[in-house]
Coordinates of C-alpha atoms and ligand atoms in Angstrom, one line a residue:
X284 CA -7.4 14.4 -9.9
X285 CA -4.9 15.7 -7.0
X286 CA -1.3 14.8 -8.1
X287 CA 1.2 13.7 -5.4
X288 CA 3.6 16.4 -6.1
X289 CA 4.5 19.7 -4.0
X290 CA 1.4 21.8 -5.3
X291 CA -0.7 19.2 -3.6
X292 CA -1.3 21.1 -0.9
X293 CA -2.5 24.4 -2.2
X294 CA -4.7 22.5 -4.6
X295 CA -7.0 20.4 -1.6
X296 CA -6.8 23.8 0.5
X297 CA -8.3 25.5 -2.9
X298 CA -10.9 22.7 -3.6
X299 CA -11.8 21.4 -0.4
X300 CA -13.0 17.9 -1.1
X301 CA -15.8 16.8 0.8
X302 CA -14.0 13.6 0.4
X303 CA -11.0 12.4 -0.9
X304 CA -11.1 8.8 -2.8
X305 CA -6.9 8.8 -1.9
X306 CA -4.6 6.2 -4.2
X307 CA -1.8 8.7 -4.2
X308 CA 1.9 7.4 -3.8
X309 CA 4.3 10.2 -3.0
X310 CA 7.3 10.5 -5.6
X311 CA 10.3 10.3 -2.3
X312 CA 11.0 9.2 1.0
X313 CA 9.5 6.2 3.4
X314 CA 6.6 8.0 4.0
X315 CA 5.9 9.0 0.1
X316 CA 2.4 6.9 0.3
X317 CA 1.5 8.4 4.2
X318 CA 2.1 12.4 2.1
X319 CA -1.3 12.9 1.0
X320 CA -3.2 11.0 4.0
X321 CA -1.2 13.8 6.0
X322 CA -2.1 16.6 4.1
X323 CA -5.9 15.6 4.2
X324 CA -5.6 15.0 8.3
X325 CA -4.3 18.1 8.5
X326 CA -7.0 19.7 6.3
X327 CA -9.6 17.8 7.8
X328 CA -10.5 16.3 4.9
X329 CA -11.9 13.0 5.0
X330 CA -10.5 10.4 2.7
X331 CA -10.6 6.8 1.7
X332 CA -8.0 4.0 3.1
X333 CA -4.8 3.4 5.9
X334 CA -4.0 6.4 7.8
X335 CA -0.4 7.7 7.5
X336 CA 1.1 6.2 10.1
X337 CA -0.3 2.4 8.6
X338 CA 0.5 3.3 5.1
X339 CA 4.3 4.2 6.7
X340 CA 4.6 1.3 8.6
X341 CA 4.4 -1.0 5.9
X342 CA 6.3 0.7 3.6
X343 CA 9.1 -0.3 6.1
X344 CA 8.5 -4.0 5.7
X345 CA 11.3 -4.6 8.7
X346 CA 8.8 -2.3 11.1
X347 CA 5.6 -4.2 9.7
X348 CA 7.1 -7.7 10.2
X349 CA 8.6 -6.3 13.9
X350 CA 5.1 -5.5 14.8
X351 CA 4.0 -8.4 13.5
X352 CA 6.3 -10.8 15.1
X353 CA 5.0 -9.0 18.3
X354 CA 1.6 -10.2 17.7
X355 CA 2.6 -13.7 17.3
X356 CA 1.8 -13.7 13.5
X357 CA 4.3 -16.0 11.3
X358 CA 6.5 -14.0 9.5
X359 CA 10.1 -15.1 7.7
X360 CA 13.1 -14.5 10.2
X361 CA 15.2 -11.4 8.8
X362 CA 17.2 -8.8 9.3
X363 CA 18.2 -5.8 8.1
X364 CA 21.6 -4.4 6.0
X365 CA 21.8 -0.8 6.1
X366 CA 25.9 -0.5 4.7
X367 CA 28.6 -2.7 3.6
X368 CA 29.9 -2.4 7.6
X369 CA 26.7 -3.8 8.7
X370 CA 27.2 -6.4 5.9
X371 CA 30.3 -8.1 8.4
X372 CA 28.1 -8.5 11.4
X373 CA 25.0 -10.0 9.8
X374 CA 24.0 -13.2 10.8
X375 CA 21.9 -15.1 7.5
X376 CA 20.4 -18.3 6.8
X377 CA 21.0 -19.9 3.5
X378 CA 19.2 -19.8 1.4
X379 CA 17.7 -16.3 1.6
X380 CA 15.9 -13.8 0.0
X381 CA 17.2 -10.0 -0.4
X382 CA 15.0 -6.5 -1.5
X383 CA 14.8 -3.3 -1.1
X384 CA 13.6 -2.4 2.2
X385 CA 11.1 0.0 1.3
X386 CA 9.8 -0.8 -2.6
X387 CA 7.0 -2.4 -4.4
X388 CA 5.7 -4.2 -7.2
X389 CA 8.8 -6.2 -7.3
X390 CA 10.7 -3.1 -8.0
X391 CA 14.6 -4.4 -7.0
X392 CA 13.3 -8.2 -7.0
X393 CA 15.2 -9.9 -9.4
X394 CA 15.6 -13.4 -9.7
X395 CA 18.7 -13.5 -8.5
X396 CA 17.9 -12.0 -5.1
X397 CA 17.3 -15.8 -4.3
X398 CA 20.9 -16.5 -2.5
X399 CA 22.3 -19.4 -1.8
X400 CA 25.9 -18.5 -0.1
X401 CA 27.6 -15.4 1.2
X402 CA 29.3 -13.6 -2.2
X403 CA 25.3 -14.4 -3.6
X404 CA 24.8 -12.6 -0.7
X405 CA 26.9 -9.5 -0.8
X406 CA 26.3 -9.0 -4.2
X407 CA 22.8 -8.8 -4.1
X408 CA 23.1 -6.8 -0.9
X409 CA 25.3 -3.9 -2.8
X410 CA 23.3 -4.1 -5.8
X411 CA 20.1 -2.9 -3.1
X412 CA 22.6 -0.4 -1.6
X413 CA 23.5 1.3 -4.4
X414 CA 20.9 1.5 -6.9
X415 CA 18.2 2.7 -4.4
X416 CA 20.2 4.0 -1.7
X417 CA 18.1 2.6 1.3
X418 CA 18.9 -0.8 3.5
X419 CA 18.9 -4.6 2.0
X420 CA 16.1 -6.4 3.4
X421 CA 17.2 -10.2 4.1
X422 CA 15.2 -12.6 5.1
X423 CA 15.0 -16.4 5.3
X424 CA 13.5 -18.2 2.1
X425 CA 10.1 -19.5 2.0
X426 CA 9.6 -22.5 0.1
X427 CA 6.1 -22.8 -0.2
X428 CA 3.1 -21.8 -1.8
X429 CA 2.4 -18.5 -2.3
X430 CA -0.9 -16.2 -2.6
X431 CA -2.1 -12.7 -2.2
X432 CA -5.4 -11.8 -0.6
X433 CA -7.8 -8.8 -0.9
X434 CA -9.8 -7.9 2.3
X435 CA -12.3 -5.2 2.3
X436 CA -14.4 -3.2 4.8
X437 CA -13.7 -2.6 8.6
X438 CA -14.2 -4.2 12.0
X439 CA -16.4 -7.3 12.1
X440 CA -17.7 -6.4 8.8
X441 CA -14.2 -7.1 7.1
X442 CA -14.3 -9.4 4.0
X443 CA -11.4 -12.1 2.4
X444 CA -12.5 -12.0 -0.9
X445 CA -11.3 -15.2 -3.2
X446 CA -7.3 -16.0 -2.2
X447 CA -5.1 -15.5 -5.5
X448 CA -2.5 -18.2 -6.1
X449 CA 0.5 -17.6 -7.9
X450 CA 1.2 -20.3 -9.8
X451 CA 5.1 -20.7 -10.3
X452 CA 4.4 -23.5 -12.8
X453 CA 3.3 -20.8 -15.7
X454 CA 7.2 -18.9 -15.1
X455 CA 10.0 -19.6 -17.9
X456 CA 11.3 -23.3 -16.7
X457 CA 14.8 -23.3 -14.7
X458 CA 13.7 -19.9 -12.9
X459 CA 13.7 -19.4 -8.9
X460 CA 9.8 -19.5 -7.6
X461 CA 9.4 -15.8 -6.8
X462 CA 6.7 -13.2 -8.0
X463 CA 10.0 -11.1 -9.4
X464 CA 9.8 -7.7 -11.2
X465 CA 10.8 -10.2 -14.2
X466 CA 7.5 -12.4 -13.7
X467 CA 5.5 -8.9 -13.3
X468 CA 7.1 -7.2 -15.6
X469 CA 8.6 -8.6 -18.8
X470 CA 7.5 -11.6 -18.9
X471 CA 3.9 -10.8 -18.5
X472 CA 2.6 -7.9 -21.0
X473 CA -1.0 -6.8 -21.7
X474 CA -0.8 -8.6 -25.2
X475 CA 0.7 -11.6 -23.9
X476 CA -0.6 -12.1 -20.4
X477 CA 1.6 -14.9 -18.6
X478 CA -1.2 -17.4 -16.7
X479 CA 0.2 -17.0 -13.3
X480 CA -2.6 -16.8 -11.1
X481 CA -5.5 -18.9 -9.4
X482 CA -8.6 -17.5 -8.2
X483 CA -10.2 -18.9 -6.4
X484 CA -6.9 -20.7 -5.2
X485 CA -7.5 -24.6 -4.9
X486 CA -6.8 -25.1 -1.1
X487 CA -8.1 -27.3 1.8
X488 CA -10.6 -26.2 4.1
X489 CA -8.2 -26.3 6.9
X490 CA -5.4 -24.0 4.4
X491 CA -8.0 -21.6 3.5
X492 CA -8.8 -21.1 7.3
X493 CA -5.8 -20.5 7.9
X494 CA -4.9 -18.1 5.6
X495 CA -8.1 -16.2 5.7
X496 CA -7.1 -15.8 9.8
X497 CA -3.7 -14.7 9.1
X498 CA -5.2 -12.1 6.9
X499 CA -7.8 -10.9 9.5
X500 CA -5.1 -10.8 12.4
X501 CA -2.5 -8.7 10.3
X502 CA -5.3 -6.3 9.0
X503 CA -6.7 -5.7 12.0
X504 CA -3.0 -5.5 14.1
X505 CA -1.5 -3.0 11.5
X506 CA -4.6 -1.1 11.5
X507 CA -5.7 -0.9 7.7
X508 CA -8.8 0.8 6.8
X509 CA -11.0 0.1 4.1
X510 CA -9.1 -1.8 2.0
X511 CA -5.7 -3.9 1.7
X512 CA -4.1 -6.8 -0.1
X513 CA -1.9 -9.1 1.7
X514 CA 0.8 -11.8 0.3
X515 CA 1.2 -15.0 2.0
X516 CA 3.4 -17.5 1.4
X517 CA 3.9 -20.9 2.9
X518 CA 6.7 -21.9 5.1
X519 CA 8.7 -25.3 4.9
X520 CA 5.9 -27.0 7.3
X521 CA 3.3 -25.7 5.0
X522 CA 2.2 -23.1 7.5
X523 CA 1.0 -19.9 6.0
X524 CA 3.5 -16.7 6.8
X525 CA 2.8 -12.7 6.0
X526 CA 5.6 -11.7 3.1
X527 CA 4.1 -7.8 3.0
X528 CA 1.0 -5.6 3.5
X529 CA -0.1 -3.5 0.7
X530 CA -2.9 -0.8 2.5
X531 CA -2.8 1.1 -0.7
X532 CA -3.0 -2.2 -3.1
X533 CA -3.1 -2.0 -6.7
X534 CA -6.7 -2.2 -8.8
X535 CA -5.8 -1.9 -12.5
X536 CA -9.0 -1.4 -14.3
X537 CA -8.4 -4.3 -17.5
X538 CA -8.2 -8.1 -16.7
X539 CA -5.7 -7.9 -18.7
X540 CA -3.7 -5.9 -17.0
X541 CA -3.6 -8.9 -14.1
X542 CA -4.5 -6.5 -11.3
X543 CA -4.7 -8.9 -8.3
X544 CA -7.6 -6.9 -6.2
X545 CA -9.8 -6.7 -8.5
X546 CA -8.8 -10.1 -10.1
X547 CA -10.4 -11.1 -6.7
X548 CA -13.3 -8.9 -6.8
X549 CA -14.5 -10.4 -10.2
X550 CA -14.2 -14.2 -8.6
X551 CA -16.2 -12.6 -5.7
X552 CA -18.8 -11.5 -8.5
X553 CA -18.1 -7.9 -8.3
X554 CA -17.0 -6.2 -11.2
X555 CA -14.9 -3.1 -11.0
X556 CA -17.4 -0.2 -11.2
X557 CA -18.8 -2.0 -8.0
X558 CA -15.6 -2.5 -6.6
X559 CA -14.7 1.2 -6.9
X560 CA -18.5 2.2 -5.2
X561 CA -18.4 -0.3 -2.7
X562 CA -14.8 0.6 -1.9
X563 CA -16.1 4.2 -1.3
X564 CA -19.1 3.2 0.7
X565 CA -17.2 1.6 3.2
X566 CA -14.9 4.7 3.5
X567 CA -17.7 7.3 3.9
X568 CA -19.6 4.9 6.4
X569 CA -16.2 4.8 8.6
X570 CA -16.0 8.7 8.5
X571 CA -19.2 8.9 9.2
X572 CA -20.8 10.4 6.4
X573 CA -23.8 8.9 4.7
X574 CA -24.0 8.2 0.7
X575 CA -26.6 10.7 0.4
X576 CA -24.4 13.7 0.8
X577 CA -22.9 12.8 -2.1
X578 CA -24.9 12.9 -5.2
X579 CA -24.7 9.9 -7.9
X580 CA -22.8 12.1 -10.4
X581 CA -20.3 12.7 -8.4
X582 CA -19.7 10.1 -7.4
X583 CA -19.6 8.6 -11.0
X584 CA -17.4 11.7 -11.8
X585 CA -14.8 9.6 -9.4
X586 CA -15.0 6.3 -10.4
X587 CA -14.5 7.7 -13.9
X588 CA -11.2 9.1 -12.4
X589 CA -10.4 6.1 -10.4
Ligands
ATP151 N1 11.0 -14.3 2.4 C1 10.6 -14.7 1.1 N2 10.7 -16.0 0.7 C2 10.3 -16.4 -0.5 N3 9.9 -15.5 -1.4 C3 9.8 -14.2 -1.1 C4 10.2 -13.7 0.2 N4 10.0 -12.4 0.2 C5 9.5 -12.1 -1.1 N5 9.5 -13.2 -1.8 C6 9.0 -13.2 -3.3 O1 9.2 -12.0 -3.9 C7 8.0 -11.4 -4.3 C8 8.0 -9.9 -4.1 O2 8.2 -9.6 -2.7 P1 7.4 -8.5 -2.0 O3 5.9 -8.9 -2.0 O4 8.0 -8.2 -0.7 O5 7.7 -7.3 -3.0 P2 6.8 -6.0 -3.4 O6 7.6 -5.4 -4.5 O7 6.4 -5.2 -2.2 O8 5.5 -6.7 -4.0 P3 4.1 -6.0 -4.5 O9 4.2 -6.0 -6.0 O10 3.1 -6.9 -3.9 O11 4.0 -4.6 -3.9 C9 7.0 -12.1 -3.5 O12 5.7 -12.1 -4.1 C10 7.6 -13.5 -3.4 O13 7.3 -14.3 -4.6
MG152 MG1 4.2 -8.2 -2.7

């Protein structure tokens, strides 16, 4: 186990990996998840997942939708707040949703960052401004459903595993529809797991086409590698839209922890362990490098790390 932190560096120039399985998220900065992936290019280390410029871009969910919206994928209007000045000129459709530009796992989405008029608005906006110091992201509100999807592998061989729904149904009553740091946070604990999700989703042939194509496209356009989970949610015609790409998703080992990616996996019929090896396979075939040169108990030696 590498940590992200400033001896980093000295410690993969010291061990030389033959192979790094990276899931390393940098403690600061825009590019704190591209850090490592750096490191390891510039090592020549071969590792597992997005390259740094991928894992960068969609950390900046305004650069990631931009490139996006270049591509013709669907993708909620928005713009972007950067200071209280910029707050005068900004043009926004009620209502609206407002985060952190640059955050996950709902970190900064409350559920009041569903706004509904302009002091809603610049509230929510200094709140972003001032407790994480980096732009308001504000973009138009998506009623619809909403669901996250795991896709694994590379080029034609790239799987949709089994679409998670979040079901908004299971929140407290009288709370905005949102997958909020509240829903993921407090109100869901490992002894008291809220029912929130579906999987497999229940959706219409024609839906799950559409979603699964969505997902393909925006894998393929932002370049992921590997492995990547991807939130959808529908817009007021019912047509699916990309909320945010995770290329370094999540994969809490417990069911109980209601880890989405390998929530899906399981529904797929692939329990963790496998999850973790087949994860790994697909890496080392990408770079090139066959199973063999890595012998089984090292192998288990990382997915006991993992
Ligand atoms: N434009 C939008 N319209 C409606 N709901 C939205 C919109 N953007 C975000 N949300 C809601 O807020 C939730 C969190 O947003 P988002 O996925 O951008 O945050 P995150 O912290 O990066 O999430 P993750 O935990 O997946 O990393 C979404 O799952 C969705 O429920
Ligand atoms: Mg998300």
């Amino acid at each position: 186990m590498i940590e992200a932190n400033e001896s980093a560096y000295g410690k993969l120039q010291e061990i030389r990996p033959d192979f790094a399985f990276n899931m390393s998220e940098g403690l600061y900065g825009v590019s704190r998840e591209a850090q490592i992936p750096a490191m390891l290019e510039l090592l020549r280390i071969p590792y597992l997942g997005s390259d740094p410029l991928t894992l960068a871009v969609c950390l900046d969910k305004s650069r990631a939708k931009e490139i996006l919206s270049y591509h013709g994928i669907r993708t909620a209007a928005f713009t972007v707040i950067g200071s209280m000045e910029e707050f005068e000129d900004a043009k926004v459709k009620f209502p609206a949703m407002v985060k952190p530009l640059h955050e996950g796992s709902s970190k900064g989405i409350y559920n009041s960052c569903v706004v509904h008029d302009t002091e809603e608005l610049e509230k929510e906006v200094r709140t972003v401004l001032a407790t994480y110091g980096e732009p308001a992201l504000v973009e138009d509100f998506l009623p619809g459903r909403e669901f996250t999807v795991a896709m694994l592998g590379n080029g034609d061989g790239v799987q949709v595993l089994p679409v998670v729904e979040i079901k908004f149904d299971a929140l407290p009553p009288g709370v905005n529809h949102i997958y909020s740091f509240e829903a993921k946070w407090i109100w869901d604990t490992t002894d008291n797991p809220l029912d929130i999700f579906e999987c497999p989703a229940s959706l219409s042939p024609n839906l799950q086409q559409k979603i699964e194509t969505i997902c393909r496209d925006t894998y393929r356009i932002l370049r992921c590698r590997d492995w990547a989970r991807i939130d959808v949610r529908l817009d007021a015609k019912g047509e699916p839209c990309i909320i945010e790409i995770n290329p370094l998703p999540g994969v809490l080992p417990r069911p109980e922890d209601n880890s989405c990616f390998p929530k899906a996996a399981r529904a797929a019929g692939i329990q963790y362990n496998q999850l973790i090896q087949r994860v790994l396979s697909i890496a080392m075939e990408r770079c090139g490098l066959g199973e063999t040169t890595v012998s089984t108990s090292r192998t288990s030696q990382l997915v006991e790390t993992v």
